[in-house]
Every structure is written in structure tokens, then in C-alpha cells.
Amino acid sequence: MDIKIVVALIGISGVLASAIVQYLLGSKMEKSKKQIEVKSQAYLDFLNAASEIASSAQYGEKRSVEQLQRLNQAKTRVILIGSKSVVEDLHVFFKDYGTLNSDDAYDSFSKIVKSMRNDLSGKDALNLSVICEALFGIRAKA
């Protein structure tokens, strides 16, 4: 075989291999980005629904059926696509408390938020007490 053909084949092979690797890495990155977007929207929907119910309870209003439906739908989405730690913290909150009516319930809910932050950012830099104080104006016990 002629040396020029061998060099051309090596060059074409290199370009082809580079294109395949770039495509695979790009599609993996795009999938990861989309998963983060979907998770963050599910987490925000849950937090907004819980916040709406907590705010109405604070002002003595009864929970509406629509509020409970939004909360249930958001909770189901979090269970479906949330990380293991988020789902476990969510389970503990609803099993032990279900409503934001005590310091322990605030701590448990703050753990959900902490797990969500960790899942989305991969970092666990904020203390639970900071999250609890920011959300509810009280210090976390744990």
C-alpha cells in the first residue's frame, strides 16, 4: 500500500474517532443537564406547594383541595425522580410529621431541602441550622 493512502486513512480514522467521542460526551452532558433541570423543577414545585400550604395555615386558612392536589403531585414527582437521600428524607418527614407545626418538623423539612441542594449541586456546604433559620426563622436542633 502506498504511504500516502496509509497516512490519509490514519488521519480520517483520527477525525472519525474524535467526532464519535465528542458526540458521546456531548450527549451524556446534555442528558445530565436535562436531568438536573427536571429534578430542580420537581423540587421547586414541591417546595412551592408546601410553602403555599404552610402560609395558608399560618394565617388560619384551611387547606384547599387544589393545594393538597398540587402538593401530592409534586411529592409524587420527587419520589419518582428524586435522589435516594431526598426520597428518604421526604418519607421521614411525612411519616413522622406531615405538617410544619413543631421544631422537629421544621428540622425534618430542612433536611429535605438540604438533600435537594446536595443532589442538585453535589455539594453539602450549608449547615442544617442555616437552612432551618432561613426557612423558618429558628435554629435546627441537630
mmCIF file of N, CA and C in Angstrom:
data_model
loop_
_atom_site.group_PDB
_atom_site.id
_atom_site.type_symbol
_atom_site.label_atom_id
_atom_site.label_comp_id
_atom_site.label_asym_id
_atom_site.label_seq_id
_atom_site.Cartn_x
_atom_site.Cartn_y
_atom_site.Cartn_z
ATOM 1 N N MET A 1 0.837 -1.175 0.000
ATOM 2 C CA MET A 1 0.000 0.000 0.000
ATOM 3 C C MET A 1 0.885 1.242 0.000
ATOM 4 N N ASP A 2 0.405 2.241 -0.662
ATOM 5 C CA ASP A 2 1.135 3.490 -0.773
ATOM 6 C C ASP A 2 1.091 4.229 0.569
ATOM 7 N N ILE A 3 2.198 4.863 0.927
ATOM 8 C CA ILE A 3 2.316 5.568 2.201
ATOM 9 C C ILE A 3 1.316 6.716 2.309
ATOM 10 N N LYS A 4 1.002 7.358 1.185
ATOM 11 C CA LYS A 4 0.040 8.458 1.192
ATOM 12 C C LYS A 4 -1.357 7.957 1.571
ATOM 13 N N ILE A 5 -1.718 6.788 1.129
ATOM 14 C CA ILE A 5 -3.030 6.219 1.462
ATOM 15 C C ILE A 5 -3.085 5.857 2.946
ATOM 16 N N VAL A 6 -1.992 5.292 3.462
ATOM 17 C CA VAL A 6 -1.932 4.935 4.875
ATOM 18 C C VAL A 6 -2.061 6.190 5.741
ATOM 19 N N VAL A 7 -1.346 7.244 5.395
ATOM 20 C CA VAL A 7 -1.409 8.492 6.148
ATOM 21 C C VAL A 7 -2.827 9.076 6.082
ATOM 22 N N ALA A 8 -3.438 9.033 4.921
ATOM 23 C CA ALA A 8 -4.799 9.553 4.763
ATOM 24 C C ALA A 8 -5.786 8.738 5.606
ATOM 25 N N LEU A 9 -5.643 7.417 5.627
ATOM 26 C CA LEU A 9 -6.524 6.558 6.415
ATOM 27 C C LEU A 9 -6.350 6.822 7.920
ATOM 28 N N ILE A 10 -5.126 7.025 8.343
ATOM 29 C CA ILE A 10 -4.871 7.340 9.757
ATOM 30 C C ILE A 10 -5.521 8.673 10.113
ATOM 31 N N GLY A 11 -5.382 9.658 9.261
ATOM 32 C CA GLY A 11 -5.982 10.975 9.500
ATOM 33 C C GLY A 11 -7.503 10.903 9.563
ATOM 34 N N ILE A 12 -8.098 10.196 8.620
ATOM 35 C CA ILE A 12 -9.560 10.051 8.596
ATOM 36 C C ILE A 12 -10.031 9.283 9.827
ATOM 37 N N SER A 13 -9.296 8.245 10.213
ATOM 38 C CA SER A 13 -9.651 7.467 11.400
ATOM 39 C C SER A 13 -9.598 8.328 12.653
ATOM 40 N N GLY A 14 -8.589 9.162 12.758
ATOM 41 C CA GLY A 14 -8.456 10.050 13.912
ATOM 42 C C GLY A 14 -9.601 11.051 13.996
ATOM 43 N N VAL A 15 -9.952 11.633 12.869
ATOM 44 C CA VAL A 15 -11.057 12.599 12.835
ATOM 45 C C VAL A 15 -12.368 11.903 13.185
ATOM 46 N N LEU A 16 -12.580 10.714 12.647
ATOM 47 C CA LEU A 16 -13.798 9.950 12.914
ATOM 48 C C LEU A 16 -13.886 9.560 14.391
ATOM 49 N N ALA A 17 -12.797 9.081 14.950
ATOM 50 C CA ALA A 17 -12.778 8.707 16.368
ATOM 51 C C ALA A 17 -13.040 9.935 17.246
ATOM 52 N N SER A 18 -12.435 11.055 16.902
ATOM 53 C CA SER A 18 -12.637 12.285 17.659
ATOM 54 C C SER A 18 -14.100 12.728 17.601
ATOM 55 N N ALA A 19 -14.713 12.628 16.432
ATOM 56 C CA ALA A 19 -16.117 13.021 16.277
ATOM 57 C C ALA A 19 -17.025 12.113 17.107
ATOM 58 N N ILE A 20 -16.754 10.834 17.135
ATOM 59 C CA ILE A 20 -17.570 9.889 17.904
ATOM 60 C C ILE A 20 -17.450 10.170 19.395
ATOM 61 N N VAL A 21 -16.234 10.371 19.875
ATOM 62 C CA VAL A 21 -16.022 10.660 21.296
ATOM 63 C C VAL A 21 -16.707 11.971 21.676
ATOM 64 N N GLN A 22 -16.574 12.986 20.836
ATOM 65 C CA GLN A 22 -17.201 14.278 21.107
ATOM 66 C C GLN A 22 -18.727 14.136 21.149
ATOM 67 N N TYR A 23 -19.292 13.374 20.239
ATOM 68 C CA TYR A 23 -20.743 13.159 20.231
ATOM 69 C C TYR A 23 -21.197 12.446 21.503
ATOM 70 N N LEU A 24 -20.490 11.404 21.895
ATOM 71 C CA LEU A 24 -20.880 10.645 23.079
ATOM 72 C C LEU A 24 -20.788 11.495 24.349
ATOM 73 N N LEU A 25 -19.714 12.247 24.485
ATOM 74 C CA LEU A 25 -19.560 13.115 25.655
ATOM 75 C C LEU A 25 -20.605 14.228 25.655
ATOM 76 N N GLY A 26 -20.870 14.790 24.505
ATOM 77 C CA GLY A 26 -21.867 15.852 24.395
ATOM 78 C C GLY A 26 -23.265 15.359 24.725
ATOM 79 N N SER A 27 -23.625 14.184 24.259
ATOM 80 C CA SER A 27 -24.969 13.663 24.544
ATOM 81 C C SER A 27 -25.107 13.293 26.020
ATOM 82 N N LYS A 28 -24.018 12.785 26.615
ATOM 83 C CA LYS A 28 -24.059 12.463 28.041
ATOM 84 C C LYS A 28 -24.216 13.741 28.865
ATOM 85 N N MET A 29 -23.508 14.795 28.481
ATOM 86 C CA MET A 29 -23.583 16.067 29.190
ATOM 87 C C MET A 29 -24.979 16.667 29.038
ATOM 88 N N GLU A 30 -25.550 16.585 27.857
ATOM 89 C CA GLU A 30 -26.895 17.123 27.612
ATOM 90 C C GLU A 30 -27.942 16.364 28.427
ATOM 91 N N LYS A 31 -27.785 15.052 28.505
ATOM 92 C CA LYS A 31 -28.717 14.236 29.296
ATOM 93 C C LYS A 31 -28.612 14.605 30.773
ATOM 94 N N SER A 32 -27.402 14.775 31.268
ATOM 95 C CA SER A 32 -27.182 15.156 32.656
ATOM 96 C C SER A 32 -27.781 16.537 32.942
ATOM 97 N N LYS A 33 -27.594 17.460 32.025
ATOM 98 C CA LYS A 33 -28.134 18.805 32.181
ATOM 99 C C LYS A 33 -29.664 18.758 32.226
ATOM 100 N N LYS A 34 -30.258 17.969 31.363
ATOM 101 C CA LYS A 34 -31.715 17.841 31.324
ATOM 102 C C LYS A 34 -32.238 17.207 32.609
ATOM 103 N N GLN A 35 -31.538 16.209 33.142
ATOM 104 C CA GLN A 35 -31.948 15.576 34.391
ATOM 105 C C GLN A 35 -31.926 16.581 35.542
ATOM 106 N N ILE A 36 -30.920 17.422 35.586
ATOM 107 C CA ILE A 36 -30.831 18.437 36.635
ATOM 108 C C ILE A 36 -31.989 19.425 36.499
ATOM 109 N N GLU A 37 -32.316 19.822 35.275
ATOM 110 C CA GLU A 37 -33.437 20.736 35.064
ATOM 111 C C GLU A 37 -34.752 20.124 35.530
ATOM 112 N N VAL A 38 -34.981 18.868 35.178
ATOM 113 C CA VAL A 38 -36.222 18.191 35.551
ATOM 114 C C VAL A 38 -36.299 18.020 37.067
ATOM 115 N N LYS A 39 -35.194 17.613 37.685
ATOM 116 C CA LYS A 39 -35.167 17.454 39.142
ATOM 117 C C LYS A 39 -35.395 18.780 39.846
ATOM 118 N N SER A 40 -34.710 19.824 39.393
ATOM 119 C CA SER A 40 -34.846 21.109 40.063
ATOM 120 C C SER A 40 -36.279 21.623 39.946
ATOM 121 N N GLN A 41 -36.935 21.399 38.813
ATOM 122 C CA GLN A 41 -38.321 21.824 38.671
ATOM 123 C C GLN A 41 -39.232 21.022 39.597
ATOM 124 N N ALA A 42 -39.002 19.723 39.712
ATOM 125 C CA ALA A 42 -39.803 18.891 40.622
ATOM 126 C C ALA A 42 -39.595 19.340 42.067
ATOM 127 N N TYR A 43 -38.358 19.607 42.440
ATOM 128 C CA TYR A 43 -38.061 20.052 43.799
ATOM 129 C C TYR A 43 -38.712 21.404 44.080
ATOM 130 N N LEU A 44 -38.622 22.332 43.125
ATOM 131 C CA LEU A 44 -39.233 23.650 43.311
ATOM 132 C C LEU A 44 -40.753 23.547 43.411
ATOM 133 N N ASP A 45 -41.355 22.695 42.589
ATOM 134 C CA ASP A 45 -42.808 22.517 42.658
ATOM 135 C C ASP A 45 -43.221 21.995 44.029
ATOM 136 N N PHE A 46 -42.457 21.053 44.567
ATOM 137 C CA PHE A 46 -42.770 20.516 45.888
ATOM 138 C C PHE A 46 -42.623 21.599 46.955
ATOM 139 N N LEU A 47 -41.516 22.327 46.922
ATOM 140 C CA LEU A 47 -41.288 23.363 47.933
ATOM 141 C C LEU A 47 -42.328 24.477 47.840
ATOM 142 N N ASN A 48 -42.705 24.848 46.626
ATOM 143 C CA ASN A 48 -43.732 25.881 46.459
ATOM 144 C C ASN A 48 -45.087 25.412 46.982
ATOM 145 N N ALA A 49 -45.439 24.162 46.701
ATOM 146 C CA ALA A 49 -46.720 23.627 47.182
ATOM 147 C C ALA A 49 -46.733 23.552 48.710
ATOM 148 N N ALA A 50 -45.635 23.085 49.293
ATOM 149 C CA ALA A 50 -45.547 23.010 50.754
ATOM 150 C C ALA A 50 -45.576 24.401 51.375
ATOM 151 N N SER A 51 -44.905 25.336 50.746
ATOM 152 C CA SER A 51 -44.875 26.710 51.241
ATOM 153 C C SER A 51 -46.258 27.346 51.185
ATOM 154 N N GLU A 52 -46.983 27.090 50.123
ATOM 155 C CA GLU A 52 -48.337 27.638 49.982
ATOM 156 C C GLU A 52 -49.251 27.121 51.091
ATOM 157 N N ILE A 53 -49.162 25.827 51.375
ATOM 158 C CA ILE A 53 -49.984 25.249 52.444
ATOM 159 C C ILE A 53 -49.558 25.793 53.802
ATOM 160 N N ALA A 54 -48.258 25.878 54.037
ATOM 161 C CA ALA A 54 -47.765 26.394 55.316
ATOM 162 C C ALA A 54 -48.174 27.849 55.515
ATOM 163 N N SER A 55 -48.130 28.644 54.457
ATOM 164 C CA SER A 55 -48.519 30.057 54.561
ATOM 165 C C SER A 55 -50.001 30.186 54.865
ATOM 166 N N SER A 56 -50.825 29.392 54.213
ATOM 167 C CA SER A 56 -52.262 29.486 54.470
ATOM 168 C C SER A 56 -52.581 29.035 55.888
ATOM 169 N N ALA A 57 -51.873 28.016 56.379
ATOM 170 C CA ALA A 57 -52.101 27.551 57.755
ATOM 171 C C ALA A 57 -51.664 28.611 58.762
ATOM 172 N N GLN A 58 -50.615 29.340 58.429
ATOM 173 C CA GLN A 58 -50.112 30.384 59.328
ATOM 174 C C GLN A 58 -51.156 31.491 59.512
ATOM 175 N N TYR A 59 -51.956 31.719 58.487
ATOM 176 C CA TYR A 59 -52.971 32.776 58.554
ATOM 177 C C TYR A 59 -54.359 32.217 58.864
ATOM 178 N N GLY A 60 -54.409 30.986 59.349
ATOM 179 C CA GLY A 60 -55.656 30.400 59.806
ATOM 180 C C GLY A 60 -56.590 29.938 58.705
ATOM 181 N N GLU A 61 -56.096 29.885 57.481
ATOM 182 C CA GLU A 61 -56.928 29.426 56.373
ATOM 183 C C GLU A 61 -56.869 27.907 56.285
ATOM 184 N N LYS A 62 -57.967 27.313 55.840
ATOM 185 C CA LYS A 62 -57.983 25.862 55.651
ATOM 186 C C LYS A 62 -57.262 25.511 54.359
ATOM 187 N N ARG A 63 -56.737 24.304 54.335
ATOM 188 C CA ARG A 63 -56.098 23.810 53.116
ATOM 189 C C ARG A 63 -57.173 23.554 52.070
ATOM 190 N N SER A 64 -56.926 23.998 50.871
ATOM 191 C CA SER A 64 -57.882 23.733 49.804
ATOM 192 C C SER A 64 -57.540 22.405 49.141
ATOM 193 N N VAL A 65 -58.514 21.854 48.458
ATOM 194 C CA VAL A 65 -58.301 20.598 47.737
ATOM 195 C C VAL A 65 -57.222 20.795 46.672
ATOM 196 N N GLU A 66 -57.239 21.951 46.023
ATOM 197 C CA GLU A 66 -56.250 22.233 44.974
ATOM 198 C C GLU A 66 -54.829 22.272 45.547
ATOM 199 N N GLN A 67 -54.685 22.876 46.724
ATOM 200 C CA GLN A 67 -53.363 22.924 47.360
ATOM 201 C C GLN A 67 -52.867 21.515 47.663
ATOM 202 N N LEU A 68 -53.731 20.697 48.213
ATOM 203 C CA LEU A 68 -53.339 19.324 48.550
ATOM 204 C C LEU A 68 -53.039 18.506 47.296
ATOM 205 N N GLN A 69 -53.783 18.746 46.221
ATOM 206 C CA GLN A 69 -53.510 18.050 44.961
ATOM 207 C C GLN A 69 -52.147 18.449 44.415
ATOM 208 N N ARG A 70 -51.844 19.761 44.449
ATOM 209 C CA ARG A 70 -50.531 20.223 43.959
ATOM 210 C C ARG A 70 -49.404 19.617 44.790
ATOM 211 N N LEU A 71 -49.589 19.589 46.111
ATOM 212 C CA LEU A 71 -48.576 19.007 46.983
ATOM 213 C C LEU A 71 -48.393 17.522 46.682
ATOM 214 N N ASN A 72 -49.486 16.812 46.531
ATOM 215 C CA ASN A 72 -49.411 15.375 46.268
ATOM 216 C C ASN A 72 -48.755 15.092 44.919
ATOM 217 N N GLN A 73 -49.104 15.859 43.900
ATOM 218 C CA GLN A 73 -48.484 15.686 42.584
ATOM 219 C C GLN A 73 -46.988 15.984 42.631
ATOM 220 N N ALA A 74 -46.635 17.058 43.319
ATOM 221 C CA ALA A 74 -45.213 17.426 43.428
ATOM 222 C C ALA A 74 -44.454 16.375 44.225
ATOM 223 N N LYS A 75 -45.056 15.884 45.299
ATOM 224 C CA LYS A 75 -44.409 14.851 46.113
ATOM 225 C C LYS A 75 -44.197 13.587 45.287
ATOM 226 N N THR A 76 -45.177 13.221 44.487
ATOM 227 C CA THR A 76 -45.058 12.033 43.632
ATOM 228 C C THR A 76 -43.928 12.195 42.628
ATOM 229 N N ARG A 77 -43.791 13.384 42.045
ATOM 230 C CA ARG A 77 -42.691 13.632 41.098
ATOM 231 C C ARG A 77 -41.339 13.529 41.787
ATOM 232 N N VAL A 78 -41.251 14.052 43.009
ATOM 233 C CA VAL A 78 -39.993 13.971 43.752
ATOM 234 C C VAL A 78 -39.665 12.514 44.049
ATOM 235 N N ILE A 79 -40.649 11.737 44.431
ATOM 236 C CA ILE A 79 -40.417 10.319 44.711
ATOM 237 C C ILE A 79 -39.973 9.593 43.447
ATOM 238 N N LEU A 80 -40.544 9.977 42.312
ATOM 239 C CA LEU A 80 -40.221 9.321 41.044
ATOM 240 C C LEU A 80 -38.810 9.636 40.563
ATOM 241 N N ILE A 81 -38.395 10.897 40.655
ATOM 242 C CA ILE A 81 -37.112 11.275 40.039
ATOM 243 C C ILE A 81 -36.076 11.794 41.025
ATOM 244 N N GLY A 82 -36.441 11.929 42.293
ATOM 245 C CA GLY A 82 -35.500 12.455 43.275
ATOM 246 C C GLY A 82 -34.420 11.450 43.644
ATOM 247 N N SER A 83 -33.364 11.950 44.230
ATOM 248 C CA SER A 83 -32.275 11.076 44.676
ATOM 249 C C SER A 83 -32.731 10.247 45.871
ATOM 250 N N LYS A 84 -31.975 9.231 46.184
ATOM 251 C CA LYS A 84 -32.294 8.335 47.299
ATOM 252 C C LYS A 84 -32.404 9.112 48.612
ATOM 253 N N SER A 85 -31.466 9.993 48.878
ATOM 254 C CA SER A 85 -31.492 10.729 50.144
ATOM 255 C C SER A 85 -32.682 11.680 50.221
ATOM 256 N N VAL A 86 -33.062 12.299 49.113
ATOM 257 C CA VAL A 86 -34.220 13.194 49.105
ATOM 258 C C VAL A 86 -35.487 12.400 49.402
ATOM 259 N N VAL A 87 -35.654 11.272 48.730
ATOM 260 C CA VAL A 87 -36.852 10.451 48.928
ATOM 261 C C VAL A 87 -36.905 9.914 50.360
ATOM 262 N N GLU A 88 -35.769 9.508 50.895
ATOM 263 C CA GLU A 88 -35.746 9.009 52.279
ATOM 264 C C GLU A 88 -36.106 10.122 53.274
ATOM 265 N N ASP A 89 -35.561 11.326 53.080
ATOM 266 C CA ASP A 89 -35.879 12.439 53.974
ATOM 267 C C ASP A 89 -37.349 12.850 53.839
ATOM 268 N N LEU A 90 -37.861 12.797 52.628
ATOM 269 C CA LEU A 90 -39.274 13.090 52.387
ATOM 270 C C LEU A 90 -40.151 12.074 53.115
ATOM 271 N N HIS A 91 -39.772 10.814 53.022
ATOM 272 C CA HIS A 91 -40.518 9.739 53.694
ATOM 273 C C HIS A 91 -40.539 9.964 55.208
ATOM 274 N N VAL A 92 -39.398 10.279 55.776
ATOM 275 C CA VAL A 92 -39.319 10.503 57.224
ATOM 276 C C VAL A 92 -40.215 11.670 57.630
ATOM 277 N N PHE A 93 -40.169 12.759 56.878
ATOM 278 C CA PHE A 93 -40.988 13.918 57.221
ATOM 279 C C PHE A 93 -42.473 13.563 57.218
ATOM 280 N N PHE A 94 -42.948 12.943 56.151
ATOM 281 C CA PHE A 94 -44.382 12.650 56.065
ATOM 282 C C PHE A 94 -44.803 11.524 56.999
ATOM 283 N N LYS A 95 -43.903 10.602 57.298
ATOM 284 C CA LYS A 95 -44.232 9.516 58.229
ATOM 285 C C LYS A 95 -44.312 10.034 59.656
ATOM 286 N N ASP A 96 -43.373 10.884 60.036
ATOM 287 C CA ASP A 96 -43.286 11.333 61.430
ATOM 288 C C ASP A 96 -44.072 12.615 61.719
ATOM 289 N N TYR A 97 -44.229 13.501 60.722
ATOM 290 C CA TYR A 97 -44.825 14.810 60.993
ATOM 291 C C TYR A 97 -45.991 15.129 60.046
ATOM 292 N N GLY A 98 -45.704 15.252 58.778
ATOM 293 C CA GLY A 98 -46.749 15.545 57.806
ATOM 294 C C GLY A 98 -47.134 17.011 57.706
ATOM 295 N N THR A 99 -46.937 17.755 58.766
ATOM 296 C CA THR A 99 -47.213 19.191 58.737
ATOM 297 C C THR A 99 -46.079 19.934 59.428
ATOM 298 N N LEU A 100 -45.986 21.203 59.119
ATOM 299 C CA LEU A 100 -44.948 22.052 59.711
ATOM 300 C C LEU A 100 -45.527 22.739 60.944
ATOM 301 N N ASN A 101 -45.571 21.978 62.046
ATOM 302 C CA ASN A 101 -46.193 22.522 63.249
ATOM 303 C C ASN A 101 -45.346 22.360 64.509
ATOM 304 N N SER A 102 -44.081 21.987 64.342
ATOM 305 C CA SER A 102 -43.200 21.846 65.504
ATOM 306 C C SER A 102 -41.755 22.054 65.072
ATOM 307 N N ASP A 103 -40.888 22.273 66.065
ATOM 308 C CA ASP A 103 -39.464 22.443 65.762
ATOM 309 C C ASP A 103 -38.881 21.200 65.099
ATOM 310 N N ASP A 104 -39.307 20.018 65.565
ATOM 311 C CA ASP A 104 -38.811 18.780 64.966
ATOM 312 C C ASP A 104 -39.264 18.650 63.509
ATOM 313 N N ALA A 105 -40.489 19.081 63.227
ATOM 314 C CA ALA A 105 -40.987 19.053 61.847
ATOM 315 C C ALA A 105 -40.179 20.018 60.973
ATOM 316 N N TYR A 106 -39.849 21.195 61.521
ATOM 317 C CA TYR A 106 -39.019 22.148 60.781
ATOM 318 C C TYR A 106 -37.649 21.549 60.464
ATOM 319 N N ASP A 107 -37.063 20.880 61.444
ATOM 320 C CA ASP A 107 -35.765 20.230 61.228
ATOM 321 C C ASP A 107 -35.861 19.172 60.135
ATOM 322 N N SER A 108 -36.901 18.361 60.205
ATOM 323 C CA SER A 108 -37.075 17.291 59.230
ATOM 324 C C SER A 108 -37.274 17.855 57.828
ATOM 325 N N PHE A 109 -38.067 18.905 57.710
ATOM 326 C CA PHE A 109 -38.290 19.526 56.404
ATOM 327 C C PHE A 109 -37.002 20.168 55.891
ATOM 328 N N SER A 110 -36.239 20.763 56.789
ATOM 329 C CA SER A 110 -34.962 21.369 56.400
ATOM 330 C C SER A 110 -33.998 20.314 55.871
ATOM 331 N N LYS A 111 -34.077 19.104 56.406
ATOM 332 C CA LYS A 111 -33.235 18.006 55.900
ATOM 333 C C LYS A 111 -33.599 17.671 54.461
ATOM 334 N N ILE A 112 -34.887 17.752 54.122
ATOM 335 C CA ILE A 112 -35.307 17.532 52.736
ATOM 336 C C ILE A 112 -34.652 18.565 51.831
ATOM 337 N N VAL A 113 -34.712 19.828 52.247
ATOM 338 C CA VAL A 113 -34.133 20.909 51.446
ATOM 339 C C VAL A 113 -32.623 20.729 51.315
ATOM 340 N N LYS A 114 -31.980 20.346 52.386
ATOM 341 C CA LYS A 114 -30.523 20.109 52.362
ATOM 342 C C LYS A 114 -30.185 18.982 51.376
ATOM 343 N N SER A 115 -30.954 17.916 51.397
ATOM 344 C CA SER A 115 -30.723 16.805 50.468
ATOM 345 C C SER A 115 -30.954 17.232 49.021
ATOM 346 N N MET A 116 -31.972 18.067 48.803
ATOM 347 C CA MET A 116 -32.231 18.573 47.448
ATOM 348 C C MET A 116 -31.066 19.410 46.953
ATOM 349 N N ARG A 117 -30.561 20.282 47.817
ATOM 350 C CA ARG A 117 -29.400 21.109 47.452
ATOM 351 C C ARG A 117 -28.197 20.230 47.114
ATOM 352 N N ASN A 118 -27.973 19.224 47.929
ATOM 353 C CA ASN A 118 -26.847 18.324 47.704
ATOM 354 C C ASN A 118 -27.019 17.560 46.390
ATOM 355 N N ASP A 119 -28.233 17.129 46.112
ATOM 356 C CA ASP A 119 -28.485 16.381 44.880
ATOM 357 C C ASP A 119 -28.249 17.241 43.648
ATOM 358 N N LEU A 120 -28.674 18.491 43.691
ATOM 359 C CA LEU A 120 -28.555 19.349 42.516
ATOM 360 C C LEU A 120 -27.152 19.901 42.322
ATOM 361 N N SER A 121 -26.470 20.207 43.420
ATOM 362 C CA SER A 121 -25.153 20.838 43.290
ATOM 363 C C SER A 121 -23.993 19.882 43.538
ATOM 364 N N GLY A 122 -24.268 18.767 44.205
ATOM 365 C CA GLY A 122 -23.194 17.835 44.528
ATOM 366 C C GLY A 122 -22.355 18.295 45.699
ATOM 367 N N LYS A 123 -22.769 19.399 46.322
ATOM 368 C CA LYS A 123 -22.026 19.945 47.457
ATOM 369 C C LYS A 123 -22.932 19.972 48.672
ATOM 370 N N ASP A 124 -22.334 19.811 49.824
ATOM 371 C CA ASP A 124 -23.094 19.798 51.068
ATOM 372 C C ASP A 124 -22.489 20.828 52.019
ATOM 373 N N ALA A 125 -22.375 22.067 51.541
ATOM 374 C CA ALA A 125 -21.628 23.070 52.284
ATOM 375 C C ALA A 125 -22.445 23.782 53.360
ATOM 376 N N LEU A 126 -23.758 23.882 53.191
ATOM 377 C CA LEU A 126 -24.567 24.609 54.168
ATOM 378 C C LEU A 126 -24.928 23.731 55.357
ATOM 379 N N ASN A 127 -24.828 24.317 56.534
ATOM 380 C CA ASN A 127 -25.254 23.613 57.746
ATOM 381 C C ASN A 127 -26.769 23.562 57.783
ATOM 382 N N LEU A 128 -27.289 22.534 58.420
ATOM 383 C CA LEU A 128 -28.729 22.384 58.563
ATOM 384 C C LEU A 128 -29.327 23.568 59.315
ATOM 385 N N SER A 129 -28.600 24.085 60.301
ATOM 386 C CA SER A 129 -29.122 25.211 61.085
ATOM 387 C C SER A 129 -29.318 26.451 60.218
ATOM 388 N N VAL A 130 -28.438 26.671 59.254
ATOM 389 C CA VAL A 130 -28.571 27.824 58.360
ATOM 390 C C VAL A 130 -29.826 27.675 57.500
ATOM 391 N N ILE A 131 -30.039 26.491 56.979
ATOM 392 C CA ILE A 131 -31.221 26.243 56.147
ATOM 393 C C ILE A 131 -32.491 26.417 56.969
ATOM 394 N N CYS A 132 -32.507 25.857 58.154
ATOM 395 C CA CYS A 132 -33.682 25.936 59.021
ATOM 396 C C CYS A 132 -33.974 27.383 59.411
ATOM 397 N N GLU A 133 -32.945 28.131 59.753
ATOM 398 C CA GLU A 133 -33.143 29.541 60.101
ATOM 399 C C GLU A 133 -33.640 30.349 58.908
ATOM 400 N N ALA A 134 -33.090 30.062 57.732
ATOM 401 C CA ALA A 134 -33.511 30.792 56.537
ATOM 402 C C ALA A 134 -34.962 30.491 56.180
ATOM 403 N N LEU A 135 -35.376 29.242 56.354
ATOM 404 C CA LEU A 135 -36.747 28.854 56.010
ATOM 405 C C LEU A 135 -37.762 29.277 57.053
ATOM 406 N N PHE A 136 -37.432 29.062 58.335
ATOM 407 C CA PHE A 136 -38.440 29.188 59.385
ATOM 408 C C PHE A 136 -38.100 30.197 60.476
ATOM 409 N N GLY A 137 -36.895 30.728 60.461
ATOM 410 C CA GLY A 137 -36.511 31.694 61.481
ATOM 411 C C GLY A 137 -36.148 31.064 62.822
ATOM 412 N N ILE A 138 -35.882 29.751 62.835
ATOM 413 C CA ILE A 138 -35.484 29.083 64.071
ATOM 414 C C ILE A 138 -34.231 28.260 63.804
ATOM 415 N N ARG A 139 -33.486 27.973 64.850
ATOM 416 C CA ARG A 139 -32.282 27.145 64.732
ATOM 417 C C ARG A 139 -32.654 25.677 64.750
ATOM 418 N N ALA A 140 -31.965 24.900 63.934
ATOM 419 C CA ALA A 140 -32.176 23.459 63.920
ATOM 420 C C ALA A 140 -31.597 22.841 65.189
ATOM 421 N N LYS A 141 -32.210 21.784 65.641
ATOM 422 C CA LYS A 141 -31.733 21.094 66.841
ATOM 423 C C LYS A 141 -30.499 20.260 66.535
ATOM 424 N N ALA A 142 -30.499 19.596 65.391
ATOM 425 C CA ALA A 142 -29.411 18.664 65.062
ATOM 426 C C ALA A 142 -28.281 19.379 64.368
#
